[in-house]
Tab-separated table of C-alpha atoms and ligand atoms in Angstrom:
chain	number	residue	atom	x	y	z
Z	2	MET	CA	23.424	40.168	-28.264
Z	3	SER	CA	20.099	41.858	-29.088
Z	4	LEU	CA	18.138	43.544	-26.324
Z	5	GLU	CA	14.850	41.817	-27.141
Z	6	LEU	CA	12.885	40.024	-24.446
Z	7	ASP	CA	14.070	36.535	-25.198
Z	8	GLU	CA	13.513	33.617	-22.828
Z	9	ARG	CA	16.574	34.257	-20.711
Z	10	ARG	CA	15.755	37.902	-20.267
Z	11	VAL	CA	12.177	37.168	-19.348
Z	12	ALA	CA	13.526	34.684	-16.786
Z	13	MET	CA	15.761	37.369	-15.381
Z	14	LEU	CA	13.026	39.980	-15.186
Z	15	MET	CA	10.913	37.430	-13.361
Z	16	GLU	CA	13.807	36.646	-11.040
Z	17	MET	CA	14.288	40.330	-10.369
Z	18	ASN	CA	10.601	40.597	-9.592
Z	19	LEU	CA	9.932	42.819	-12.581
Z	20	LYS	CA	6.798	40.939	-13.383
Z	21	VAL	CA	6.229	40.150	-17.022
Z	22	TRP	CA	3.411	37.820	-16.001
Z	23	SER	CA	1.106	38.614	-13.138
Z	24	ALA	CA	1.543	35.544	-10.928
Z	25	ALA	CA	4.501	35.411	-8.525
Z	26	PRO	CA	6.305	32.069	-8.487
Z	27	ALA	CA	4.539	29.749	-6.049
Z	28	GLY	CA	6.139	29.188	-2.686
Z	29	GLN	CA	8.434	32.195	-2.900
Z	30	PRO	CA	8.866	33.905	0.470
Z	31	PRO	CA	7.818	37.531	0.718
Z	32	GLU	CA	10.816	39.793	0.285
Z	33	SER	CA	10.395	41.347	3.689
Z	34	ARG	CA	11.414	38.048	5.236
Z	35	LEU	CA	14.723	37.851	3.422
Z	36	ALA	CA	17.671	38.565	5.639
Z	37	GLU	CA	19.269	41.211	3.457
Z	38	PRO	CA	20.392	44.823	3.940
Z	39	ALA	CA	17.914	47.679	3.637
Z	40	GLU	CA	20.057	50.208	1.788
Z	41	PRO	CA	22.667	50.085	-0.953
Z	42	GLY	CA	25.802	48.680	0.564
Z	43	ALA	CA	24.216	48.420	3.986
Z	44	ARG	CA	24.544	45.146	5.824
Z	45	MET	CA	22.130	44.066	8.517
Z	46	GLN	CA	22.911	44.976	12.077
Z	47	PRO	CA	22.914	42.062	14.558
Z	48	GLN	CA	19.412	42.777	15.953
Z	49	ALA	CA	17.986	42.991	12.428
Z	50	VAL	CA	19.621	39.685	11.512
Z	51	ILE	CA	18.039	38.063	14.559
Z	52	ALA	CA	14.634	39.542	13.694
Z	53	ALA	CA	14.874	38.517	10.041
Z	54	ARG	CA	15.643	34.953	11.063
Z	55	GLY	CA	12.495	34.952	13.192
Z	56	GLU	CA	14.516	34.537	16.343
Z	57	THR	CA	14.139	36.478	19.529
Z	58	ALA	CA	17.047	38.440	20.885
Z	59	PRO	CA	18.936	36.676	23.645
Z	60	ALA	CA	17.818	37.675	27.126
Z	61	ALA	CA	20.107	40.041	28.988
Z	62	ARG	CA	22.916	38.041	30.482
Z	63	GLU	CA	23.358	37.652	34.182
Z	64	GLU	CA	26.059	39.661	35.833
Z	65	THR	CA	29.018	37.647	34.635
Z	66	SER	CA	32.139	39.123	33.139
Z	67	PRO	CA	32.571	38.397	29.417
Z	68	ALA	CA	34.941	35.569	28.509
Z	69	PRO	CA	38.365	37.038	27.811
Z	70	ARG	CA	39.198	37.094	24.121
Z	71	ALA	CA	42.506	35.741	22.964
Z	72	PRO	CA	44.606	38.588	21.587
Z	73	ILE	CA	44.772	38.573	17.781
Z	74	SER	CA	48.300	38.595	16.478
Z	75	LEU	CA	48.415	40.741	13.361
Z	76	GLN	CA	51.086	40.696	10.691
Z	77	PRO	CA	51.767	42.987	7.743
Z	78	LEU	CA	50.351	42.064	4.336
Z	79	PRO	CA	52.552	39.437	2.697
Z	80	ALA	CA	55.328	40.842	0.520
Z	81	GLY	CA	55.220	40.535	-3.262
Z	82	ILE	CA	51.449	40.416	-3.827
Z	83	ALA	CA	51.944	42.356	-7.067
Z	84	THR	CA	53.931	39.506	-8.636
Z	85	MET	CA	52.063	36.506	-7.244
Z	86	ASP	CA	50.410	33.927	-9.484
Z	87	TRP	CA	46.900	32.634	-8.766
Z	88	ALA	CA	48.028	29.844	-6.454
Z	89	ALA	CA	50.375	32.047	-4.436
Z	90	LEU	CA	47.761	34.770	-4.188
Z	91	GLU	CA	45.099	32.377	-2.944
Z	92	GLN	CA	47.530	30.992	-0.392
Z	93	ALA	CA	48.459	34.499	0.737
Z	94	VAL	CA	44.790	35.361	1.267
Z	95	ALA	CA	44.197	32.113	3.166
Z	96	GLY	CA	46.996	32.959	5.580
Z	97	CYS	CA	46.391	36.713	5.782
Z	98	ARG	CA	46.529	38.201	9.274
Z	99	ALA	CA	46.716	41.853	8.273
Z	100	CYS	CA	43.539	42.972	10.020
Z	101	ALA	CA	41.364	41.902	12.923
Z	102	LEU	CA	38.881	40.065	10.675
Z	103	CYS	CA	41.327	37.138	10.665
Z	104	GLY	CA	40.379	36.556	14.307
Z	105	SER	CA	36.681	35.951	13.654
Z	106	ARG	CA	36.604	34.390	10.173
Z	107	LYS	CA	35.959	30.693	9.665
Z	108	ASN	CA	37.267	30.716	6.099
Z	109	THR	CA	38.729	33.242	3.741
Z	110	VAL	CA	36.673	33.813	0.587
Z	111	PHE	CA	39.050	34.267	-2.315
Z	112	GLY	CA	36.775	34.236	-5.349
Z	113	VAL	CA	35.278	31.756	-7.778
Z	114	GLY	CA	35.100	31.299	-11.538
Z	115	SER	CA	37.239	30.648	-14.551
Z	116	GLN	CA	40.596	32.371	-14.580
Z	117	ARG	CA	39.870	33.034	-18.262
Z	118	ALA	CA	36.516	34.731	-17.681
Z	119	ASP	CA	35.955	38.009	-19.537
Z	120	TRP	CA	33.732	39.384	-16.790
Z	121	LEU	CA	34.672	40.201	-13.209
Z	122	VAL	CA	31.897	40.768	-10.673
Z	123	VAL	CA	32.957	42.511	-7.468
Z	124	GLY	CA	30.758	42.422	-4.370
Z	125	GLU	CA	31.553	43.687	-0.908
Z	126	ALA	CA	32.361	41.046	1.699
Z	127	PRO	CA	31.473	37.515	2.725
Z	128	GLY	CA	28.430	37.043	4.930
Z	129	GLU	CA	27.777	34.164	7.286
Z	130	ASN	CA	27.046	31.608	4.542
Z	131	GLU	CA	30.043	32.636	2.489
Z	132	ASP	CA	32.304	32.497	5.549
Z	133	LEU	CA	31.157	28.925	6.165
Z	134	ALA	CA	31.395	27.856	2.509
Z	135	GLY	CA	34.566	29.764	1.590
Z	136	GLU	CA	32.788	30.903	-1.579
Z	137	PRO	CA	31.297	34.288	-2.508
Z	138	PHE	CA	27.569	34.900	-2.961
Z	139	VAL	CA	26.100	31.579	-1.861
Z	140	GLY	CA	22.974	32.990	-0.124
Z	141	GLN	CA	19.780	34.622	-1.463
Z	142	ALA	CA	21.709	37.530	-2.943
Z	143	GLY	CA	23.970	35.030	-4.683
Z	144	LYS	CA	20.989	33.258	-6.186
Z	145	LEU	CA	19.743	36.540	-7.599
Z	146	LEU	CA	23.224	37.375	-8.872
Z	147	ASP	CA	23.510	33.994	-10.620
Z	148	ASN	CA	20.118	34.486	-12.261
Z	149	MET	CA	21.016	37.969	-13.409
Z	150	LEU	CA	24.253	36.623	-14.888
Z	151	LYS	CA	22.416	33.719	-16.491
Z	152	ALA	CA	20.002	36.126	-18.150
Z	153	ILE	CA	22.880	37.658	-20.070
Z	154	GLY	CA	24.489	34.337	-20.877
Z	155	LEU	CA	27.077	34.276	-18.075
Z	156	SER	CA	27.893	31.897	-15.265
Z	157	ARG	CA	30.592	31.257	-12.687
Z	158	GLN	CA	31.345	28.005	-14.526
Z	159	GLY	CA	31.572	29.662	-17.951
Z	160	ASP	CA	34.749	30.571	-19.750
Z	161	ALA	CA	35.824	33.622	-21.765
Z	162	ALA	CA	32.791	35.577	-23.048
Z	163	GLN	CA	30.411	33.338	-21.063
Z	164	GLY	CA	32.406	33.427	-17.848
Z	165	ALA	CA	32.042	35.628	-14.795
Z	166	TYR	CA	34.658	35.494	-12.071
Z	167	VAL	CA	33.061	36.528	-8.773
Z	168	ALA	CA	35.061	38.121	-5.955
Z	169	ASN	CA	34.610	40.495	-3.052
Z	170	VAL	CA	36.404	43.583	-1.851
Z	171	LEU	CA	36.995	41.940	1.536
Z	172	LYS	CA	38.149	38.346	1.682
Z	173	CYS	CA	37.024	37.862	5.292
Z	174	ARG	CA	33.614	38.264	6.903
Z	175	PRO	CA	33.019	41.353	9.021
Z	176	PRO	CA	31.535	40.106	12.316
Z	177	ALA	CA	27.731	40.222	12.642
Z	178	ASN	CA	27.516	41.343	8.997
Z	179	ARG	CA	28.556	44.864	9.831
Z	180	ASN	CA	29.742	47.149	7.054
Z	181	PRO	CA	33.370	46.884	5.992
Z	182	LEU	CA	35.499	49.570	7.630
Z	183	PRO	CA	37.423	51.942	5.350
Z	184	GLU	CA	40.733	50.634	6.699
Z	185	GLU	CA	39.662	47.048	5.938
Z	186	VAL	CA	38.790	48.034	2.369
Z	187	THR	CA	42.195	49.696	1.983
Z	188	GLN	CA	44.063	46.800	3.583
Z	189	CYS	CA	42.443	44.183	1.318
Z	190	GLU	CA	42.731	46.229	-1.896
Z	191	PRO	CA	46.083	44.763	-3.096
Z	192	TYR	CA	44.497	41.299	-3.273
Z	193	LEU	CA	41.651	42.492	-5.491
Z	194	ARG	CA	44.060	44.531	-7.607
Z	195	ARG	CA	46.210	41.440	-8.204
Z	196	GLN	CA	43.119	39.385	-9.046
Z	197	VAL	CA	42.280	41.967	-11.717
Z	198	GLU	CA	45.837	41.896	-13.075
Z	199	LEU	CA	45.844	38.104	-13.278
Z	200	LEU	CA	42.338	37.773	-14.710
Z	201	GLN	CA	42.623	40.675	-17.160
Z	202	PRO	CA	38.844	40.948	-17.422
Z	203	LYS	CA	37.273	42.795	-20.333
Z	204	ILE	CA	34.719	44.366	-18.035
Z	205	ILE	CA	34.101	44.761	-14.294
Z	206	LEU	CA	30.707	44.968	-12.624
Z	207	ALA	CA	31.080	46.850	-9.336
Z	208	LEU	CA	28.118	45.955	-7.132
Z	209	GLY	CA	27.404	48.230	-4.194
Z	210	ARG	CA	29.176	51.066	-2.515
Z	211	PHE	CA	32.130	49.142	-1.092
Z	212	ALA	CA	33.063	47.764	-4.511
Z	213	VAL	CA	32.898	51.335	-5.766
Z	214	GLN	CA	34.947	52.587	-2.826
Z	215	SER	CA	37.698	50.081	-3.505
Z	216	LEU	CA	37.771	50.162	-7.311
Z	217	LEU	CA	36.931	53.785	-8.033
Z	218	GLN	CA	38.059	55.408	-4.780
Z	219	SER	CA	34.706	57.141	-4.636
Z	220	ASN	CA	32.205	57.705	-1.858
Z	221	GLU	CA	29.511	58.922	-4.241
Z	222	PRO	CA	26.199	57.066	-4.052
Z	223	ILE	CA	25.567	54.321	-6.593
Z	224	GLY	CA	22.708	56.345	-8.081
Z	225	LYS	CA	25.180	59.059	-9.096
Z	226	LEU	CA	27.802	56.706	-10.500
Z	227	ARG	CA	25.684	54.275	-12.492
Z	228	GLY	CA	24.711	54.939	-16.097
Z	229	ARG	CA	28.206	55.685	-17.358
Z	230	VAL	CA	31.396	53.754	-17.945
Z	231	HIS	CA	34.187	54.143	-15.388
Z	232	GLU	CA	37.656	52.655	-15.524
Z	233	TYR	CA	39.894	50.624	-13.244
Z	234	HIS	CA	43.487	50.307	-14.497
Z	235	GLY	CA	42.276	50.441	-18.099
Z	236	VAL	CA	39.335	48.051	-17.595
Z	237	PRO	CA	35.802	49.434	-18.111
Z	238	VAL	CA	33.748	49.404	-14.916
Z	239	ILE	CA	29.946	49.410	-14.752
Z	240	VAL	CA	28.490	50.387	-11.388
Z	241	SER	CA	25.258	48.877	-10.139
Z	242	TYR	CA	23.297	48.080	-7.020
Z	243	HIS	CA	24.247	45.237	-4.719
Z	244	PRO	CA	22.021	42.142	-5.233
Z	245	ALA	CA	21.140	42.073	-1.521
Z	246	TYR	CA	19.667	45.550	-1.919
Z	247	LEU	CA	17.845	44.522	-5.090
Z	248	LEU	CA	16.059	41.800	-3.141
Z	249	ARG	CA	14.187	44.559	-1.344
Z	250	SER	CA	13.895	47.415	-3.785
Z	251	LEU	CA	11.710	47.097	-6.870
Z	252	PRO	CA	12.625	50.370	-8.665
Z	253	GLU	CA	16.318	49.641	-8.417
Z	254	LYS	CA	15.808	46.220	-10.025
Z	255	ALA	CA	14.774	47.929	-13.249
Z	256	LYS	CA	17.873	50.111	-13.013
Z	257	ALA	CA	20.096	47.098	-12.391
Z	258	TRP	CA	18.661	45.544	-15.527
Z	259	ALA	CA	19.573	48.705	-17.456
Z	260	ASP	CA	23.093	48.509	-15.992
Z	261	LEU	CA	23.511	44.955	-17.251
Z	262	CYS	CA	22.305	46.007	-20.705
Z	263	MET	CA	24.861	48.804	-20.671
Z	264	ALA	CA	27.612	46.342	-19.733
Z	265	LEU	CA	26.576	44.110	-22.638
Z	266	GLU	CA	26.731	47.074	-24.995
Z	267	VAL	CA	30.239	47.927	-23.792
Z	268	MET	CA	31.267	44.316	-24.483
Z	269	GLN	CA	29.648	44.406	-27.941
Z	270	ARG	CA	31.548	47.583	-28.800
Z	271	ARG	CA	34.812	45.951	-27.702
Z	272	ALA	CA	34.187	42.764	-29.714
O	321	URA	N1	27.412	39.930	-0.332
O	321	URA	C1	28.596	40.191	-0.930
O	321	URA	O1	28.887	41.313	-1.278
O	321	URA	N2	29.418	39.185	-1.158
O	321	URA	C2	29.146	37.929	-0.818
O	321	URA	O2	29.976	37.066	-1.070
O	321	URA	C3	27.909	37.685	-0.208
O	321	URA	C4	27.045	38.691	0.032
């Protein structure tokens, strides 16, 4: 694919707010009102979520003792993840009780896309919308992600070279959109690893610092890791910013565009 500004790319630059024409699309809310994290990999803290939704924080409660929480019964990760097929793996995730997130989730979020997709996109963890829908990236960040993918000819519905399978590091929502804990990332890693083995993607896009933590075992900032090709079990990995962060940060949108171009070049070289 050439790197000229064709229609799709122009659409993506527009979507990413890299204005190729001066007028912003009518009716689009200002970015500051979008309920998305402020820093790469950072999720909103509960008060920020309330503020971003235009709600007021609940008044201090009267002196009543909090309702007792039912104890969460945890179990080890299911045995045999490394040999599971897609159906067994999805079932194992749905029934997983290996960490405390199982006590607060509404749904597990396994992943979505063709099992023959060449591209794997890895985000961090389900948010409130994803927890309700049982599907990754269904909010504002997901819309941006879909438009970015569309600009390079990919979609969740596409197959092979046009297909992007979308999954998260964590399969359950951290309460109040807090950051994933390191032990949660470690605990959930075998599921993602098996997804990679089953999918056999030709390339992985690691979006945000928790994807990087899980896939590359690195705590380096995204800015230091992007711009070169990494590897996860023999699969090339391109690191980029999380779409939720891109919704708020103009300079990083241009860099994310460069990251996508680099991923396309890697795919062209492989073809
Ligand atoms: N952010 C993520 O990383 N994943 C989702 O599924 C939604 C938001």
